[in-house]
Coordinates of C-alpha atoms in Angstrom, one line a residue:
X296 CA -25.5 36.1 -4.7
X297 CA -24.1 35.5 -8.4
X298 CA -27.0 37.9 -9.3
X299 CA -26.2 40.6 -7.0
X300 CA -22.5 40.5 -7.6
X301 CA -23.3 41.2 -11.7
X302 CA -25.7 43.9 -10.9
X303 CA -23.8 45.3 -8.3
X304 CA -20.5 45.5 -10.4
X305 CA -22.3 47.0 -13.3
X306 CA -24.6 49.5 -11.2
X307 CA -20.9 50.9 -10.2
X308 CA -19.6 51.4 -14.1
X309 CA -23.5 53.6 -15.0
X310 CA -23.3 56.5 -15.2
X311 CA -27.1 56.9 -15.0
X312 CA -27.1 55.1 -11.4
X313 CA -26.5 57.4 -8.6
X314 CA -27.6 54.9 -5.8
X315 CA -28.4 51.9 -5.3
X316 CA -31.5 50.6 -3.1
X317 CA -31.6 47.4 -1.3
X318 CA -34.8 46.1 0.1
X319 CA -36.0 42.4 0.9
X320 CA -39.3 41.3 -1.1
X321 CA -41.6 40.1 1.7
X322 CA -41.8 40.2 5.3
X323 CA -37.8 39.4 5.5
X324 CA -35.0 41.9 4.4
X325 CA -32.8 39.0 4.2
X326 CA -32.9 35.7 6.6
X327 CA -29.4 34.6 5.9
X328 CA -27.6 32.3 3.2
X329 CA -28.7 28.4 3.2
X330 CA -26.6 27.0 5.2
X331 CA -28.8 23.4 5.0
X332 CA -27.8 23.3 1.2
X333 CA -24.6 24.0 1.6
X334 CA -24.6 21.3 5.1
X335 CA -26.0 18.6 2.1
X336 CA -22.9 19.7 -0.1
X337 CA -20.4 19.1 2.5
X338 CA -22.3 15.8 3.3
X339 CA -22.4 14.5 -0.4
X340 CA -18.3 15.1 0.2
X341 CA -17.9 18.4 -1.4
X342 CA -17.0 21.0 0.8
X343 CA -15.2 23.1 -1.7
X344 CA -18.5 23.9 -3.3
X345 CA -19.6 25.4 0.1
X346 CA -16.6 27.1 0.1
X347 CA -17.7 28.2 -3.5
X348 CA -20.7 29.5 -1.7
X349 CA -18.6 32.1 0.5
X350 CA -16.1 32.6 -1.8
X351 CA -18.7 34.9 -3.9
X352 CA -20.6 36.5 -0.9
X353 CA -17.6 37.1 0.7
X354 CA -16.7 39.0 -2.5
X355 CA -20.3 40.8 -2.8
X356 CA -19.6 42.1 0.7
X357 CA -16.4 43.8 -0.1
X358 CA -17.5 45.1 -3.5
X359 CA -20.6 46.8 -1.0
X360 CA -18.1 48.0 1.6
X361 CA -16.4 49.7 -0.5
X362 CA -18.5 50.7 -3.4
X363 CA -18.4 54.1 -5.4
X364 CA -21.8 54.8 -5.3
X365 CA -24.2 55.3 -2.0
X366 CA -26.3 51.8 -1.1
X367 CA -29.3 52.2 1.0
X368 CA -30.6 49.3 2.6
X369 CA -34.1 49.3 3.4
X370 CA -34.6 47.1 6.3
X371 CA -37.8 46.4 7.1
X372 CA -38.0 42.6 8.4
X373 CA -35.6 40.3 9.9
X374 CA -32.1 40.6 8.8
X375 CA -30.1 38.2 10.0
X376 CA -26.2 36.3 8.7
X377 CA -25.7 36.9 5.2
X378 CA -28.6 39.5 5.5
X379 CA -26.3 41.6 7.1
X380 CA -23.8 41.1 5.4
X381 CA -25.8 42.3 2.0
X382 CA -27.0 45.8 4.1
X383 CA -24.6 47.1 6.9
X384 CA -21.6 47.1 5.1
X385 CA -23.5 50.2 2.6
X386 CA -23.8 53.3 3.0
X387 CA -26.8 53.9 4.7
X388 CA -28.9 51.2 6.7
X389 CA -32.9 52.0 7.2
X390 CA -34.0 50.5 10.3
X391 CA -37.9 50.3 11.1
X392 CA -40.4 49.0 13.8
X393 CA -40.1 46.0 11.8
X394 CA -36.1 45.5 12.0
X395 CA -34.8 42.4 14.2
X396 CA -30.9 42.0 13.1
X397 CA -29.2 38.9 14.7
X398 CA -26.0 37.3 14.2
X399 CA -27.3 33.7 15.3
X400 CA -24.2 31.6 13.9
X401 CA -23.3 30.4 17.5
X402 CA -25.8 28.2 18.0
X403 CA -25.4 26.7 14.5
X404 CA -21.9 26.1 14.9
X405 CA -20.4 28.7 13.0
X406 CA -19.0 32.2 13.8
X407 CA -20.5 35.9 12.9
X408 CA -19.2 35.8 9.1
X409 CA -19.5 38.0 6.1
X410 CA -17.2 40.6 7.3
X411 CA -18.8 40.6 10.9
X412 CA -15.4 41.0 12.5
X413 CA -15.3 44.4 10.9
X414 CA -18.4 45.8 11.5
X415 CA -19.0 43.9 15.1
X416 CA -15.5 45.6 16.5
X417 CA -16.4 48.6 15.4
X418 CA -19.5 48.9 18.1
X419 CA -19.9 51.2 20.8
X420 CA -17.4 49.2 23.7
X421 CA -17.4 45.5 23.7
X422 CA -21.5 45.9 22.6
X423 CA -19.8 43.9 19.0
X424 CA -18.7 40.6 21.4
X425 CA -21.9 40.4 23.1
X426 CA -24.5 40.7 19.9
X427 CA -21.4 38.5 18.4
X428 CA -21.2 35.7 21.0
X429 CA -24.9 35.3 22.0
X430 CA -27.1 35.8 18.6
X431 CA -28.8 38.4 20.4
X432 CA -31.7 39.9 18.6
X433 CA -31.9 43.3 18.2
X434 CA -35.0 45.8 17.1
X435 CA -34.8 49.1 15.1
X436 CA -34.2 51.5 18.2
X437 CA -31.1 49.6 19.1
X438 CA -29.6 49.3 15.9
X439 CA -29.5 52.5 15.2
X440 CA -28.5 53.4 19.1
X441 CA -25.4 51.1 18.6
X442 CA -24.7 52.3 14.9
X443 CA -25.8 49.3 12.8
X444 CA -28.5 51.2 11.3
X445 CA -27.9 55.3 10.3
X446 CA -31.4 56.2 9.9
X447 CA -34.7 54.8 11.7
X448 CA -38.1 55.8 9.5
X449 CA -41.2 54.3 10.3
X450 CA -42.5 51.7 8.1
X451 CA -45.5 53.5 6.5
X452 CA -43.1 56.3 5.2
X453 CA -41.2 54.2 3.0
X454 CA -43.0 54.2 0.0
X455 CA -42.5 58.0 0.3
X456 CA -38.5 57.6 0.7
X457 CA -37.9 55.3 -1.9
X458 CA -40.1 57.9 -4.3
X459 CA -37.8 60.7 -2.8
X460 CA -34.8 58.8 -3.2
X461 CA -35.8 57.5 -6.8
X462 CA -35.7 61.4 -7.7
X463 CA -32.4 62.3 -6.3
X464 CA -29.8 62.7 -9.3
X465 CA -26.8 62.5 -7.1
X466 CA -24.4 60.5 -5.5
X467 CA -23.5 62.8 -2.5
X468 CA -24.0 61.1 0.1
X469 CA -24.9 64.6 2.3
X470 CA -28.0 65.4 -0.3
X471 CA -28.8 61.3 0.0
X472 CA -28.8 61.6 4.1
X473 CA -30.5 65.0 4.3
X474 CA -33.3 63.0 2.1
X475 CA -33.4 60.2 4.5
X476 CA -33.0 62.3 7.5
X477 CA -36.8 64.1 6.2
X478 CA -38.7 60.6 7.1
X479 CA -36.7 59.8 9.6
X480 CA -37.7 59.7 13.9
X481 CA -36.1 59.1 17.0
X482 CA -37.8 55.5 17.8
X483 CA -38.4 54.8 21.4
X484 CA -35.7 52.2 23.1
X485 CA -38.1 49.6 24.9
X486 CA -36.9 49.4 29.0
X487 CA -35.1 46.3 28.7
X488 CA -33.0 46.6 25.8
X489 CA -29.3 45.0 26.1
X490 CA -28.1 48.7 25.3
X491 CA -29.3 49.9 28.7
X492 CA -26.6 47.7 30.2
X493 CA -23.9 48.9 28.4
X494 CA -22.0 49.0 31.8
X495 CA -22.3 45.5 32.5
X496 CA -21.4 44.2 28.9
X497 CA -18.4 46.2 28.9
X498 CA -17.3 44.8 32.1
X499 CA -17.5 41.5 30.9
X500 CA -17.2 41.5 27.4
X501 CA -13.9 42.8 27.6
X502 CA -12.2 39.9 28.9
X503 CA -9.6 38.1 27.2
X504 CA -11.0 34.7 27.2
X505 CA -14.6 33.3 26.8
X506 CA -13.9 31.4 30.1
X507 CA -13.3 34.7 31.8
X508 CA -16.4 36.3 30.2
X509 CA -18.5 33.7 31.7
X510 CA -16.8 33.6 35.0
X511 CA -17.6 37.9 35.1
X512 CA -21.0 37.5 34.1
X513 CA -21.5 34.7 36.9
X514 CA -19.5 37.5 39.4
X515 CA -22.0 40.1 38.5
X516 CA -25.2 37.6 39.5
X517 CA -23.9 37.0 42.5
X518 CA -23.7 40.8 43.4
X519 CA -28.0 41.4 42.4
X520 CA -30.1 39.0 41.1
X521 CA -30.8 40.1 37.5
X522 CA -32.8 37.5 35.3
X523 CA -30.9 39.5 32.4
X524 CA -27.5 37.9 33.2
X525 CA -28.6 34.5 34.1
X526 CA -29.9 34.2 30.9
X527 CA -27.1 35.3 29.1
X528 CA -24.8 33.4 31.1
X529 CA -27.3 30.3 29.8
X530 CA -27.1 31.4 26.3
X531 CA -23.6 31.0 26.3
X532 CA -23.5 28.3 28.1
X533 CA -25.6 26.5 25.3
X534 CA -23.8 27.6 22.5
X535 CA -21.1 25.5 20.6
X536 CA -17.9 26.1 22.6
X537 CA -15.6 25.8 19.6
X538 CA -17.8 28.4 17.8
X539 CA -17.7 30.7 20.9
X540 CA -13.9 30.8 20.7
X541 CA -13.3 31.3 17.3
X542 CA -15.8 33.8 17.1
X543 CA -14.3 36.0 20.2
X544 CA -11.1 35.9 19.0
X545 CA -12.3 36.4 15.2
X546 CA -13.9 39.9 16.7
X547 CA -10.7 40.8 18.6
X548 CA -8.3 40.6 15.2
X549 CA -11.0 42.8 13.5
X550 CA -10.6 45.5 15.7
X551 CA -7.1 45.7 14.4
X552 CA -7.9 45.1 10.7
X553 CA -9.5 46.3 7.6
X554 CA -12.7 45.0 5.9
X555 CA -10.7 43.2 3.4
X556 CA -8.5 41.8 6.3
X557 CA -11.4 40.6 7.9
X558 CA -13.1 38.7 5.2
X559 CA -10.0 37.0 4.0
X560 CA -9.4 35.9 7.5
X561 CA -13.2 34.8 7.7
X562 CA -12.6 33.0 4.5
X563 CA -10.2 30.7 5.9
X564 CA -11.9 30.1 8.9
X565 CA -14.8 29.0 7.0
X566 CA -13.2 26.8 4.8
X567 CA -12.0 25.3 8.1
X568 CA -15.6 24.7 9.6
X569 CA -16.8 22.8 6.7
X570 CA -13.7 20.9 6.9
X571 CA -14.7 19.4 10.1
X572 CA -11.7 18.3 10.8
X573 CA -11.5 19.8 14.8
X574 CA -15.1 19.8 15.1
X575 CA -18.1 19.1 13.6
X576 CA -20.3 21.4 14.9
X577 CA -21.6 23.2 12.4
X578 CA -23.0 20.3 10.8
X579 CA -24.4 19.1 14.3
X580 CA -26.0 22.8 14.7
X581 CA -27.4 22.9 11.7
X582 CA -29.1 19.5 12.2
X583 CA -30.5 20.4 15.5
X584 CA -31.7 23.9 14.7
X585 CA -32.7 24.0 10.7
X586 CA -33.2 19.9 10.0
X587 CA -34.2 17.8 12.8
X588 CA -35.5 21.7 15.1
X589 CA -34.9 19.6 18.3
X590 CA -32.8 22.4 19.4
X591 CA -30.9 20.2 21.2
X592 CA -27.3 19.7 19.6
X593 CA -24.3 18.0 21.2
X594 CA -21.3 19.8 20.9
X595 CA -18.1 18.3 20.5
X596 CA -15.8 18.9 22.2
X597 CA -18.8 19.9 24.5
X598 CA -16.9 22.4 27.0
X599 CA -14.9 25.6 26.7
X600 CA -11.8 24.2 28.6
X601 CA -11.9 21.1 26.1
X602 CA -11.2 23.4 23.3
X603 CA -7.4 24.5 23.2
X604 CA -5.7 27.6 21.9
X605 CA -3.8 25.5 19.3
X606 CA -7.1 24.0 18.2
X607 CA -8.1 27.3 17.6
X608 CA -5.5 28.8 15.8
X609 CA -5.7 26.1 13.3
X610 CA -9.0 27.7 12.3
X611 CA -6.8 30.6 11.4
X612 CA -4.2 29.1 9.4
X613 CA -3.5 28.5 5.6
X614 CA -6.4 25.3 4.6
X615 CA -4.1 22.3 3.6
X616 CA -6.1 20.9 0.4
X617 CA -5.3 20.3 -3.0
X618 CA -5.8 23.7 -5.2
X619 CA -7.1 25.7 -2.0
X620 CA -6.3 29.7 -1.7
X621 CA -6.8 32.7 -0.1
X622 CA -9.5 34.6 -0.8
X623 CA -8.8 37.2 -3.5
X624 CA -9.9 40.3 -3.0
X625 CA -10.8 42.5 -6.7
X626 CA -8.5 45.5 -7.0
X627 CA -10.7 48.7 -6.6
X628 CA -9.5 52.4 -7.7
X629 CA -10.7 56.1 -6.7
X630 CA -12.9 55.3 -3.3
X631 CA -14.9 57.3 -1.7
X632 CA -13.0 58.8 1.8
X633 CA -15.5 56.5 3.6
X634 CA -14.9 53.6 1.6
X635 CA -11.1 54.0 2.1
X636 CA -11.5 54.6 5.9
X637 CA -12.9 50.6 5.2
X638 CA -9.7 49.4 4.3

């Protein structure tokens, strides 16, 4: 991440770069951050280097977001957590038969991060809370149906683009696009993609509380047997019910706010989670999932009506510890119009 910041922040001050390309080396865009190393920080007693951790991809994310230059993300693998933090938040995001994108952080006891409030919210309807809530994996075709992705070329064409987009000596984003745009396809959306439901998931992803989603999605199963909604009404239902509530109500505030809102918010919340002091369950997660892989953690508290509104809000407030602040956003001058609609 360190890396990426220096390059990134130089890239912007040549003159000579016009664009910048992103792509993961091997089958992977980008699987996430380690979350186990920082887990073994926290449990040597030293949460504020985990916090160190996010402190600089938080940063890396809003120098991307609102960067001068173009950023094309070539995502050809899995990109999951961090990874999207590191590609959605450019300019242009290259999906292929090969994408999967996932926000997973549910089951491991966290919440969507890296500025996922921001770019979650901003989804067709309440689309943002259900990918947000349950992990839910998506392919190529429904990233770029729901706007995560901007372009969808098949794999075997990218050497091609990156050669085309190596001899581009521009930063206009139309010339950049209209590049893209001449590898690019309409992909086929498989018949049982979450996007064909949009319907349902706006009925019930709308609701105010996580309680009341559940209790909508359990309505609608009643009405047809769907094996769709019983097994999202399971995958909630095994998530961490802490993580579920801060992450709803995480989503809803970055309707309202700007990226930089959103990851200083996100900040604050995380410092919280490896604080442990109202739960633990990101540690438990990340044992059962990464560590032990019994998939079988044990939240705590271990139901929805066990966590209250005051134990959530404390995820939101000020972290009371020695030396602790805000995260501080770098100043940034003459923005692109899109990178300013960002703030």
């Amino acid at each position: 991440i360190s890396r990426l910041l220096e390059l990134f922040v130089a890239y912007e001050e040549d003159s000579n770069v016009k664009l910048v390309i992103v792509k993961g080396k091997g089958r992977a865009f980008c699987a996430g951050g380690d979350v186990a190393a920082v887990v073994q920080d926290i449990n040597e007693g030293n949460w504020r280097l985990g916090a160190n951790f996010f402190w600089k991809e938080y940063i890396l994310n809003y120098i991307m977001a609102t960067y001068r230059k173009p950023q094309v993300s070539i995502l050809n693998g899995i990109v999951m957590g961090g990874g999207a933090g590191a590609s959605i938040h450019g300019r242009f995001r290259v999906a292929t038969e090969n994408s999967v994108f996932a926000m997973p952080e549910t089951a491991l006891g966290l919440f969507p991060d890296v500025g996922a409030s921001y770019f979650l919210s901003r989804l067709p309807g309440f689309f943002g809370e259900y990918v947000g809530l349950m992990g839910t994996r998506l392919d190529g075709a429904e990233m770029l149906a729901c706007g995560l992705a901007t372009h969808f070329v098949p794999s075997e064409k990218l050497s091609l683009l990156e050669e085309a987009l190596c001899k581009i000596d521009s930063s206009d984003p139309a010339i950049i696009s209209a590049v893209i745009d001449e590898y690019s396809q309409q992909p086929y959306m498989k018949e049982k993609s979450a996007y064909h439901r949009l319907n349902v998931i706006d009925r019930c992803f709308s609701r105010r509380t996580v309680e009341e989603i559940i209790s909508a999605l359990e309505r609608e199963a009643l009405n047809k047997k769907d094996d769709w909604i019983s097994a999202t009404i399971q995958s909630l239902k095994g998530a961490s019910p802490t993580s579920l509530k801060i992450s709803l109500r995480s989503i809803r505030q970055g309707r309202l706010q700007g990226v930089g809102q959103c990851l200083v918010r996100e900040y604050r919340m995380v410092c919280h989670v490896m604080q442990g002091k109202v739960s633990k369950d990101f540690f438990e997660g990340c044992r059962a999932i990464l560590l032990d892989k019994d998939k079988n953690p044990k939240w705590e508290p271990s139901k929805l009506e066990l966590v209250s509104d005051s134990m959530v809000d404390s995820y939101f407030s000020l972290v009371d510890d020695e030396g602790w602040e805000d995260l501080k956003l770098p100043a940034r001058s003459s923005l692109p119009v899109y990178a300013i609609a960002k703030l």
